[in-house]
Amino acid sequence: MHSALRPAAQPCFILAPGLTSNRNGLTRASCAHELRRAPCVWLARRRFPRQTAGPQHDASCLVPSFHRQELHRQRVVALSRRRTKRTAPLDIVAERSDSGNAQAVSGTQFQQEATPTGAPGKVYDRVVCKFGGSSVADAERMREVARLVRRQIELSRQYPVVVLSAMGSTTNDLIAAGDAALYEGIVDSTVVRNRAYAVCDALGLDREALVDPLLMQLDQLLMGVKFIRELSPRTRDYLVSFGERLSVRIFAAHLLYNEGLPARAFDAFDVGFRTDSNFQNAEILEETYDLIRSFFERVVSNQTLAVITGFIAKDNEGHVTTLGRGGSDLTATTLGAALGATEVQVWKDVDGIMTTDPRLVPNAIPVAEMSFEEAAELAYFGAKVLHPVAMQPALRFNIPVRVKNSYNPEAPGTVILRRESATMDRPVTALSVKRGVQLVDIVSTRMVGAYGFLARVFACFATHQLSVDVIATSEVSLSLTLDANACDMTRQQRIIKELQQIAQVSFSSGRAIISIISNVRRSSEILARAMKVLHEQNIEVQMISQGASKFNISLVVHNDEAITAVRALHDEFFHCSPSASNGTSTSATAAAAAAAAAAAAAANADGVRVAGAA
Ligand code: ADP
Ligand code: ASP
Ligand code: MG
């Protein structure tokens, strides 16, 4: 026996040569059972095309579709008789296959010693589909999302991994219910309960069995908050977790009972999501990747359509944590990375990532393609369309992310790729605005050339756990920005005191960062155009920083002027000049009108979005 192979603990399943055709009389029913049981499927072929040969090649592409539906991405190993390294098992496969009896056989055969490892998740290769709150806001939306899931199954011939957010505004409603219990002593979960009941009733689902147990726990929690008069970040995370836990149970039941799909609801912490204990904004721990893979191997077979809660996880003490608002995007990309998904789809209520926030600039247009880095900068600097950290797992494991509109599935959306794969020759990709930031000016009182100045300044900010976003320096001065409300008056006084020996420090609030996500190799052109436009609008730029990332030029302006500034810049870069083409449309104006109409339609449809602040 070949050393890399050993007798299988469980029978493996062999599809002999010739069985790749429907004429063999092998019915789906007769082989489905065996295929499902088999931990590994050997697909024996006498000849195997050179380009597809490989020791762990997934040969399901060679199996006709009716077999493939059973196989999905089960471990299919294609073997060629001619390949010397696999002589022993091949002989056996060949014996059987050469018997002329065109039947699938099972019995003690061989399986590989090592499962495919290396880059995570080469085992499953599925698509991860995440649907945001507005996509599952009510029963009609759930039906539509079920149609999208079906369409994905037909396209990829396997079940996607589905990630869901809480329905509509449930997360906000839960926060409001917690605050009412804490501050007013009112225990009232009616809004959350009514939505869950209405969706169950409209979908013909048994609400007592599906959602009542969770709603009862929710009421108990609110009662506890009322009496203990405490709502810590830890308790808040537990409170908001009910949103996602309700939505996956309802949606999985809909898929199972109304659509006949083998769906099963899972809470992300049971699937393997582990975080630190930084409640409300927890960081995913590295072990999560292995835990997810092992969970899928043990529990989620290829015959299961997993519907997993976004946003929530547990720390190592077993407390529920959350990944920060909008965290379901991060859940989806983490799953995609762990499972080596072919793609992560993020379904929202807009036609993809737009050139800027469509609520601020209604004629924003969708961006066809961008890099992980650009999307990350955009999200970090205020574009609420993606969770700021969601690109990290996708970038690390090179999993393409597609942002799509569940209200308009035909729209191509935005695909986010590795920089080398993306074809982008444009000055500006998108604009984002982060309002309400604090600007800190620090001027050294020491002589020019004194060393250790920056080190002391940053040590001081580190001690106060203040995260700095944008920086500009000169020999003797430094300007930087902090998040809104990051530094209250007391802390400001402390910092001024701590640094008074080396610098004069002044804080100004009410500023905004406008980030121009751009090709920084063209920074002179971009800055010249941006400054001209802002000068025409009488807008004073208080600080400029060209990111080390090479994707971002940040401008700090007054809060009050931020919207005017971003509209003027958007006109300049996306609608006025012929060089402003975003690679998405030859008629920017028509595309803009269509995008604005779609955004407005989506806004009206779910009643949550407010389109067009103009
Ligand atoms: P979901 O919760 O469904 O995942 P979000 O509400 O978090 O979706 O994100 C989509 C919303 O983000 C859009 O409705 C839009 O108003 C807002 N948004 C802000 N900036 C952008 C942008 N550059 N492109 C697209 N949408 C944006
Ligand atoms: N439900 C959570 C929120 O509203 C997480 C998410 O939607 O991604 O922030
Ligand atoms: Mg969101």
mmCIF file of N, CA, C and O in Angstrom, residues 44-123:
data_model
loop_
_atom_site.group_PDB
_atom_site.id
_atom_site.type_symbol
_atom_site.label_atom_id
_atom_site.label_comp_id
_atom_site.label_asym_id
_atom_site.label_seq_id
_atom_site.Cartn_x
_atom_site.Cartn_y
_atom_site.Cartn_z
ATOM 1 N N ALA A 44 -12.361 7.915 -10.214
ATOM 2 C CA ALA A 44 -11.324 7.258 -10.997
ATOM 3 C C ALA A 44 -11.538 7.521 -12.480
ATOM 4 O O ALA A 44 -12.631 7.376 -12.995
ATOM 5 N N ARG A 45 -10.479 7.886 -13.107
ATOM 6 C CA ARG A 45 -10.527 8.087 -14.550
ATOM 7 C C ARG A 45 -9.255 7.532 -15.140
ATOM 8 O O ARG A 45 -8.194 7.618 -14.539
ATOM 9 N N ARG A 46 -9.368 6.974 -16.307
ATOM 10 C CA ARG A 46 -8.148 6.429 -16.904
ATOM 11 C C ARG A 46 -7.215 7.572 -17.301
ATOM 12 O O ARG A 46 -6.055 7.568 -17.065
ATOM 13 N N ARG A 47 -7.809 8.540 -17.935
ATOM 14 C CA ARG A 47 -6.993 9.682 -18.353
ATOM 15 C C ARG A 47 -7.500 10.922 -17.678
ATOM 16 O O ARG A 47 -8.703 11.108 -17.557
ATOM 17 N N PHE A 48 -6.585 11.681 -17.340
ATOM 18 C CA PHE A 48 -6.982 12.880 -16.631
ATOM 19 C C PHE A 48 -6.287 14.061 -17.281
ATOM 20 O O PHE A 48 -5.092 13.998 -17.517
ATOM 21 N N PRO A 49 -7.012 15.086 -17.624
ATOM 22 C CA PRO A 49 -6.340 16.188 -18.325
ATOM 23 C C PRO A 49 -5.186 16.729 -17.499
ATOM 24 O O PRO A 49 -5.320 16.911 -16.299
ATOM 25 N N ARG A 50 -4.087 16.946 -18.185
ATOM 26 C CA ARG A 50 -2.854 17.337 -17.514
ATOM 27 C C ARG A 50 -3.062 18.555 -16.596
ATOM 28 O O ARG A 50 -2.653 18.567 -15.452
ATOM 29 N N GLN A 51 -3.756 19.540 -17.123
ATOM 30 C CA GLN A 51 -3.842 20.774 -16.342
ATOM 31 C C GLN A 51 -4.661 20.608 -15.072
ATOM 32 O O GLN A 51 -4.559 21.416 -14.165
ATOM 33 N N THR A 52 -5.472 19.554 -14.992
ATOM 34 C CA THR A 52 -6.278 19.417 -13.791
ATOM 35 C C THR A 52 -5.707 18.387 -12.823
ATOM 36 O O THR A 52 -6.234 18.193 -11.750
ATOM 37 N N ALA A 53 -4.637 17.715 -13.244
ATOM 38 C CA ALA A 53 -4.092 16.687 -12.370
ATOM 39 C C ALA A 53 -3.429 17.310 -11.153
ATOM 40 O O ALA A 53 -2.755 18.312 -11.246
ATOM 41 N N GLY A 54 -3.634 16.708 -10.025
ATOM 42 C CA GLY A 54 -3.010 17.199 -8.803
ATOM 43 C C GLY A 54 -3.436 16.284 -7.693
ATOM 44 O O GLY A 54 -4.522 15.726 -7.756
ATOM 45 N N PRO A 55 -2.609 16.087 -6.701
ATOM 46 C CA PRO A 55 -2.899 15.061 -5.709
ATOM 47 C C PRO A 55 -4.222 15.266 -4.994
ATOM 48 O O PRO A 55 -4.880 14.303 -4.655
ATOM 49 N N GLN A 56 -4.604 16.529 -4.776
ATOM 50 C CA GLN A 56 -5.859 16.714 -4.064
ATOM 51 C C GLN A 56 -6.827 17.515 -4.917
ATOM 52 O O GLN A 56 -7.594 18.316 -4.430
ATOM 53 N N HIS A 57 -6.735 17.280 -6.172
ATOM 54 C CA HIS A 57 -7.554 18.076 -7.061
ATOM 55 C C HIS A 57 -9.027 17.774 -6.848
ATOM 56 O O HIS A 57 -9.438 16.635 -6.709
ATOM 57 N N ASP A 58 -9.795 18.807 -6.805
ATOM 58 C CA ASP A 58 -11.229 18.622 -6.680
ATOM 59 C C ASP A 58 -11.793 18.396 -8.067
ATOM 60 O O ASP A 58 -11.832 19.296 -8.899
ATOM 61 N N ALA A 59 -12.185 17.197 -8.319
ATOM 62 C CA ALA A 59 -12.581 16.842 -9.670
ATOM 63 C C ALA A 59 -14.080 16.894 -9.874
ATOM 64 O O ALA A 59 -14.598 16.336 -10.829
ATOM 65 N N SER A 60 -14.776 17.553 -8.984
ATOM 66 C CA SER A 60 -16.228 17.534 -9.121
ATOM 67 C C SER A 60 -16.668 18.149 -10.440
ATOM 68 O O SER A 60 -17.756 17.899 -10.914
ATOM 69 N N CYS A 61 -15.758 18.923 -11.051
ATOM 70 C CA CYS A 61 -16.111 19.496 -12.345
ATOM 71 C C CYS A 61 -16.293 18.414 -13.400
ATOM 72 O O CYS A 61 -16.910 18.636 -14.437
ATOM 73 N N LEU A 62 -15.733 17.240 -13.145
ATOM 74 C CA LEU A 62 -15.825 16.178 -14.140
ATOM 75 C C LEU A 62 -17.035 15.282 -13.920
ATOM 76 O O LEU A 62 -17.292 14.374 -14.686
ATOM 77 N N VAL A 63 -17.736 15.516 -12.866
ATOM 78 C CA VAL A 63 -18.887 14.674 -12.548
ATOM 79 C C VAL A 63 -20.128 15.370 -13.089
ATOM 80 O O VAL A 63 -20.259 16.576 -12.967
ATOM 81 N N PRO A 64 -21.030 14.622 -13.707
ATOM 82 C CA PRO A 64 -22.222 15.287 -14.216
ATOM 83 C C PRO A 64 -23.021 15.911 -13.084
ATOM 84 O O PRO A 64 -22.904 15.512 -11.930
ATOM 85 N N SER A 65 -23.835 16.849 -13.454
ATOM 86 C CA SER A 65 -24.424 17.697 -12.415
ATOM 87 C C SER A 65 -25.270 16.919 -11.428
ATOM 88 O O SER A 65 -25.308 17.244 -10.257
ATOM 89 N N PHE A 66 -25.929 15.856 -11.865
ATOM 90 C CA PHE A 66 -26.790 15.195 -10.892
ATOM 91 C C PHE A 66 -25.971 14.497 -9.810
ATOM 92 O O PHE A 66 -26.390 14.350 -8.686
ATOM 93 N N HIS A 67 -24.760 14.100 -10.146
ATOM 94 C CA HIS A 67 -23.873 13.587 -9.105
ATOM 95 C C HIS A 67 -23.326 14.725 -8.272
ATOM 96 O O HIS A 67 -23.183 14.639 -7.081
ATOM 97 N N ARG A 68 -23.025 15.780 -8.973
ATOM 98 C CA ARG A 68 -22.359 16.881 -8.308
ATOM 99 C C ARG A 68 -23.222 17.454 -7.184
ATOM 100 O O ARG A 68 -22.744 17.887 -6.156
ATOM 101 N N GLN A 69 -24.537 17.423 -7.420
ATOM 102 C CA GLN A 69 -25.407 17.957 -6.382
ATOM 103 C C GLN A 69 -25.234 17.189 -5.086
ATOM 104 O O GLN A 69 -25.388 17.723 -4.001
ATOM 105 N N GLU A 70 -24.950 15.906 -5.203
ATOM 106 C CA GLU A 70 -24.734 15.130 -3.993
ATOM 107 C C GLU A 70 -23.330 15.379 -3.443
ATOM 108 O O GLU A 70 -23.105 15.413 -2.256
ATOM 109 N N LEU A 71 -22.409 15.536 -4.384
ATOM 110 C CA LEU A 71 -21.018 15.679 -3.943
ATOM 111 C C LEU A 71 -20.732 17.036 -3.333
ATOM 112 O O LEU A 71 -20.022 17.152 -2.358
ATOM 113 N N HIS A 72 -21.308 18.059 -3.941
ATOM 114 C CA HIS A 72 -20.934 19.424 -3.615
ATOM 115 C C HIS A 72 -19.414 19.479 -3.584
ATOM 116 O O HIS A 72 -18.760 19.003 -4.482
ATOM 117 N N ARG A 73 -18.852 19.980 -2.518
ATOM 118 C CA ARG A 73 -17.398 19.989 -2.491
ATOM 119 C C ARG A 73 -16.890 18.942 -1.508
ATOM 120 O O ARG A 73 -15.971 19.176 -0.765
ATOM 121 N N GLN A 74 -17.563 17.826 -1.479
ATOM 122 C CA GLN A 74 -17.048 16.737 -0.680
ATOM 123 C C GLN A 74 -15.641 16.429 -1.198
ATOM 124 O O GLN A 74 -15.317 16.781 -2.323
ATOM 125 N N ARG A 75 -14.855 15.788 -0.395
ATOM 126 C CA ARG A 75 -13.499 15.515 -0.837
ATOM 127 C C ARG A 75 -13.519 14.603 -2.033
ATOM 128 O O ARG A 75 -13.726 13.405 -1.929
ATOM 129 N N VAL A 76 -13.380 15.177 -3.186
ATOM 130 C CA VAL A 76 -13.368 14.375 -4.401
ATOM 131 C C VAL A 76 -11.928 14.313 -4.880
ATOM 132 O O VAL A 76 -11.286 15.335 -5.056
ATOM 133 N N VAL A 77 -11.432 13.140 -5.051
ATOM 134 C CA VAL A 77 -10.047 13.011 -5.479
ATOM 135 C C VAL A 77 -10.035 12.334 -6.836
ATOM 136 O O VAL A 77 -10.578 11.251 -6.999
ATOM 137 N N ALA A 78 -9.493 13.006 -7.770
ATOM 138 C CA ALA A 78 -9.442 12.425 -9.103
ATOM 139 C C ALA A 78 -8.125 11.681 -9.276
ATOM 140 O O ALA A 78 -7.075 12.163 -8.880
ATOM 141 N N LEU A 79 -8.196 10.527 -9.819
ATOM 142 C CA LEU A 79 -6.990 9.720 -9.952
ATOM 143 C C LEU A 79 -6.806 9.278 -11.396
ATOM 144 O O LEU A 79 -7.763 9.007 -12.091
ATOM 145 N N SER A 80 -5.580 9.216 -11.746
ATOM 146 C CA SER A 80 -5.294 8.682 -13.060
ATOM 147 C C SER A 80 -4.476 7.419 -12.891
ATOM 148 O O SER A 80 -3.575 7.353 -12.056
ATOM 149 N N ARG A 81 -4.759 6.425 -13.672
ATOM 150 C CA ARG A 81 -3.990 5.180 -13.592
ATOM 151 C C ARG A 81 -2.534 5.418 -13.912
ATOM 152 O O ARG A 81 -1.671 4.691 -13.521
ATOM 153 N N ARG A 82 -2.329 6.425 -14.717
ATOM 154 C CA ARG A 82 -0.970 6.634 -15.207
ATOM 155 C C ARG A 82 -0.068 7.305 -14.200
ATOM 156 O O ARG A 82 1.115 7.381 -14.416
ATOM 157 N N ARG A 83 -0.656 7.821 -13.160
ATOM 158 C CA ARG A 83 0.186 8.583 -12.251
ATOM 159 C C ARG A 83 0.896 7.650 -11.287
ATOM 160 O O ARG A 83 0.268 6.972 -10.490
ATOM 161 N N THR A 84 2.191 7.598 -11.405
ATOM 162 C CA THR A 84 2.967 6.575 -10.727
ATOM 163 C C THR A 84 2.863 6.653 -9.214
ATOM 164 O O THR A 84 2.807 5.648 -8.548
ATOM 165 N N LYS A 85 2.802 7.862 -8.680
ATOM 166 C CA LYS A 85 2.836 7.985 -7.234
ATOM 167 C C LYS A 85 1.636 7.348 -6.570
ATOM 168 O O LYS A 85 1.624 7.093 -5.387
ATOM 169 N N ARG A 86 0.595 7.138 -7.285
ATOM 170 C CA ARG A 86 -0.620 6.625 -6.665
ATOM 171 C C ARG A 86 -0.917 5.204 -7.146
ATOM 172 O O ARG A 86 -2.055 4.785 -7.158
ATOM 173 N N THR A 87 0.107 4.495 -7.505
ATOM 174 C CA THR A 87 -0.074 3.202 -8.144
ATOM 175 C C THR A 87 -0.964 2.258 -7.336
ATOM 176 O O THR A 87 -1.918 1.692 -7.856
ATOM 177 N N ALA A 88 -0.659 2.136 -6.037
ATOM 178 C CA ALA A 88 -1.379 1.120 -5.277
ATOM 179 C C ALA A 88 -2.887 1.317 -5.267
ATOM 180 O O ALA A 88 -3.614 0.453 -5.744
ATOM 181 N N PRO A 89 -3.362 2.447 -4.813
ATOM 182 C CA PRO A 89 -4.809 2.586 -4.802
ATOM 183 C C PRO A 89 -5.398 2.598 -6.186
ATOM 184 O O PRO A 89 -6.488 2.097 -6.402
ATOM 185 N N LEU A 90 -4.625 3.113 -7.123
ATOM 186 C CA LEU A 90 -5.161 3.170 -8.472
ATOM 187 C C LEU A 90 -5.383 1.786 -9.033
ATOM 188 O O LEU A 90 -6.341 1.537 -9.744
ATOM 189 N N ASP A 91 -4.471 0.894 -8.680
ATOM 190 C CA ASP A 91 -4.657 -0.467 -9.182
ATOM 191 C C ASP A 91 -5.993 -1.001 -8.721
ATOM 192 O O ASP A 91 -6.722 -1.628 -9.460
ATOM 193 N N ILE A 92 -6.268 -0.708 -7.470
ATOM 194 C CA ILE A 92 -7.512 -1.243 -6.928
ATOM 195 C C ILE A 92 -8.718 -0.568 -7.575
ATOM 196 O O ILE A 92 -9.643 -1.211 -8.025
ATOM 197 N N VAL A 93 -8.610 0.716 -7.662
ATOM 198 C CA VAL A 93 -9.701 1.433 -8.331
ATOM 199 C C VAL A 93 -9.870 0.898 -9.733
ATOM 200 O O VAL A 93 -10.973 0.647 -10.194
ATOM 201 N N ALA A 94 -8.749 0.715 -10.379
ATOM 202 C CA ALA A 94 -8.808 0.281 -11.760
ATOM 203 C C ALA A 94 -9.418 -1.104 -11.865
ATOM 204 O O ALA A 94 -10.202 -1.383 -12.768
ATOM 205 N N GLU A 95 -9.044 -1.998 -10.941
ATOM 206 C CA GLU A 95 -9.623 -3.340 -10.988
ATOM 207 C C GLU A 95 -11.134 -3.276 -11.007
ATOM 208 O O GLU A 95 -11.795 -3.872 -11.812
ATOM 209 N N ARG A 96 -11.599 -2.494 -10.085
ATOM 210 C CA ARG A 96 -13.059 -2.414 -9.986
ATOM 211 C C ARG A 96 -13.647 -1.750 -11.219
ATOM 212 O O ARG A 96 -14.625 -2.193 -11.764
ATOM 213 N N SER A 97 -12.973 -0.677 -11.594
ATOM 214 C CA SER A 97 -13.549 0.063 -12.700
ATOM 215 C C SER A 97 -13.440 -0.709 -14.000
ATOM 216 O O SER A 97 -14.273 -0.566 -14.874
ATOM 217 N N ASP A 98 -12.417 -1.530 -14.080
ATOM 218 C CA ASP A 98 -12.238 -2.288 -15.310
ATOM 219 C C ASP A 98 -13.110 -3.526 -15.369
ATOM 220 O O ASP A 98 -13.090 -4.265 -16.342
ATOM 221 N N SER A 99 -13.798 -3.768 -14.296
ATOM 222 C CA SER A 99 -14.594 -4.985 -14.274
ATOM 223 C C SER A 99 -15.713 -4.944 -15.301
ATOM 224 O O SER A 99 -16.365 -5.932 -15.550
ATOM 225 N N GLY A 100 -15.894 -3.764 -15.853
ATOM 226 C CA GLY A 100 -16.935 -3.655 -16.861
ATOM 227 C C GLY A 100 -18.294 -3.447 -16.234
ATOM 228 O O GLY A 100 -19.268 -3.146 -16.909
ATOM 229 N N ASN A 101 -18.331 -3.626 -14.926
ATOM 230 C CA ASN A 101 -19.598 -3.450 -14.247
ATOM 231 C C ASN A 101 -19.718 -1.984 -13.841
ATOM 232 O O ASN A 101 -19.100 -1.534 -12.911
ATOM 233 N N ALA A 102 -20.468 -1.281 -14.598
ATOM 234 C CA ALA A 102 -20.521 0.163 -14.396
ATOM 235 C C ALA A 102 -21.375 0.506 -13.191
ATOM 236 O O ALA A 102 -22.492 0.956 -13.294
ATOM 237 N N GLN A 103 -20.828 0.216 -12.053
ATOM 238 C CA GLN A 103 -21.564 0.508 -10.830
ATOM 239 C C GLN A 103 -20.680 1.232 -9.831
ATOM 240 O O GLN A 103 -19.492 0.945 -9.739
ATOM 241 N N ALA A 104 -21.294 2.071 -9.096
ATOM 242 C CA ALA A 104 -20.536 2.697 -8.024
ATOM 243 C C ALA A 104 -20.378 1.666 -6.920
ATOM 244 O O ALA A 104 -21.278 0.882 -6.665
ATOM 245 N N VAL A 105 -19.223 1.643 -6.320
ATOM 246 C CA VAL A 105 -18.996 0.646 -5.282
ATOM 247 C C VAL A 105 -18.592 1.317 -3.986
ATOM 248 O O VAL A 105 -17.986 2.371 -3.986
ATOM 249 N N SER A 106 -18.924 0.697 -2.920
ATOM 250 C CA SER A 106 -18.423 1.196 -1.643
ATOM 251 C C SER A 106 -17.827 0.013 -0.904
ATOM 252 O O SER A 106 -18.109 -1.133 -1.211
ATOM 253 N N GLY A 107 -17.020 0.281 0.050
ATOM 254 C CA GLY A 107 -16.376 -0.794 0.783
ATOM 255 C C GLY A 107 -15.115 -0.234 1.357
ATOM 256 O O GLY A 107 -14.868 0.961 1.285
ATOM 257 N N THR A 108 -14.300 -1.063 1.969
ATOM 258 C CA THR A 108 -13.073 -0.534 2.546
ATOM 259 C C THR A 108 -12.110 -0.187 1.429
ATOM 260 O O THR A 108 -11.624 -1.057 0.735
ATOM 261 N N GLN A 109 -11.893 1.040 1.271
ATOM 262 C CA GLN A 109 -10.951 1.470 0.244
ATOM 263 C C GLN A 109 -9.860 2.296 0.904
ATOM 264 O O GLN A 109 -9.373 1.913 1.944
ATOM 265 N N PHE A 110 -9.558 3.402 0.363
ATOM 266 C CA PHE A 110 -8.452 4.184 0.887
ATOM 267 C C PHE A 110 -8.840 5.637 1.070
ATOM 268 O O PHE A 110 -9.654 6.157 0.338
ATOM 269 N N GLN A 111 -8.238 6.221 2.019
ATOM 270 C CA GLN A 111 -8.398 7.666 2.115
ATOM 271 C C GLN A 111 -7.031 8.290 2.329
ATOM 272 O O GLN A 111 -6.089 7.614 2.721
ATOM 273 N N GLN A 112 -6.960 9.568 2.089
ATOM 274 C CA GLN A 112 -5.662 10.211 2.222
ATOM 275 C C GLN A 112 -5.298 10.380 3.682
ATOM 276 O O GLN A 112 -6.157 10.602 4.524
ATOM 277 N N GLU A 113 -4.010 10.285 3.931
ATOM 278 C CA GLU A 113 -3.524 10.445 5.297
ATOM 279 C C GLU A 113 -3.797 11.848 5.812
ATOM 280 O O GLU A 113 -4.322 12.050 6.876
ATOM 281 N N ALA A 114 -3.423 12.786 4.996
ATOM 282 C CA ALA A 114 -3.544 14.176 5.440
ATOM 283 C C ALA A 114 -4.680 14.852 4.693
ATOM 284 O O ALA A 114 -4.837 14.663 3.501
ATOM 285 N N THR A 115 -5.467 15.607 5.437
ATOM 286 C CA THR A 115 -6.484 16.401 4.761
ATOM 287 C C THR A 115 -5.795 17.614 4.169
ATOM 288 O O THR A 115 -4.740 18.031 4.645
ATOM 289 N N PRO A 116 -6.347 18.188 3.133
ATOM 290 C CA PRO A 116 -5.692 19.349 2.535
ATOM 291 C C PRO A 116 -5.569 20.466 3.558
ATOM 292 O O PRO A 116 -6.528 20.801 4.225
ATOM 293 N N THR A 117 -4.357 20.964 3.692
ATOM 294 C CA THR A 117 -4.165 22.059 4.650
ATOM 295 C C THR A 117 -3.527 23.244 3.944
ATOM 296 O O THR A 117 -3.750 23.438 2.771
ATOM 297 N N GLY A 118 -2.714 23.970 4.665
ATOM 298 C CA GLY A 118 -2.070 25.117 4.049
ATOM 299 C C GLY A 118 -2.974 26.307 4.186
ATOM 300 O O GLY A 118 -3.528 26.557 5.238
ATOM 301 N N ALA A 119 -3.169 27.027 3.106
ATOM 302 C CA ALA A 119 -4.068 28.181 3.151
ATOM 303 C C ALA A 119 -5.403 27.671 3.635
ATOM 304 O O ALA A 119 -5.883 26.643 3.178
ATOM 305 N N PRO A 120 -5.993 28.372 4.610
ATOM 306 C CA PRO A 120 -7.168 27.819 5.236
ATOM 307 C C PRO A 120 -8.281 27.529 4.252
ATOM 308 O O PRO A 120 -8.470 28.228 3.280
ATOM 309 N N GLY A 121 -8.988 26.504 4.580
ATOM 310 C CA GLY A 121 -10.277 26.296 3.994
ATOM 311 C C GLY A 121 -10.321 25.780 2.581
ATOM 312 O O GLY A 121 -11.354 25.872 1.939
ATOM 313 N N LYS A 122 -9.266 25.207 2.067
ATOM 314 C CA LYS A 122 -9.365 24.692 0.727
ATOM 315 C C LYS A 122 -10.354 23.529 0.679
ATOM 316 O O LYS A 122 -10.691 23.011 -0.343
ATOM 317 N N VAL A 123 -10.815 23.131 1.881
ATOM 318 C CA VAL A 123 -11.725 21.996 1.951
ATOM 319 C C VAL A 123 -13.114 22.350 1.419
ATOM 320 O O VAL A 123 -13.743 21.558 0.744
#
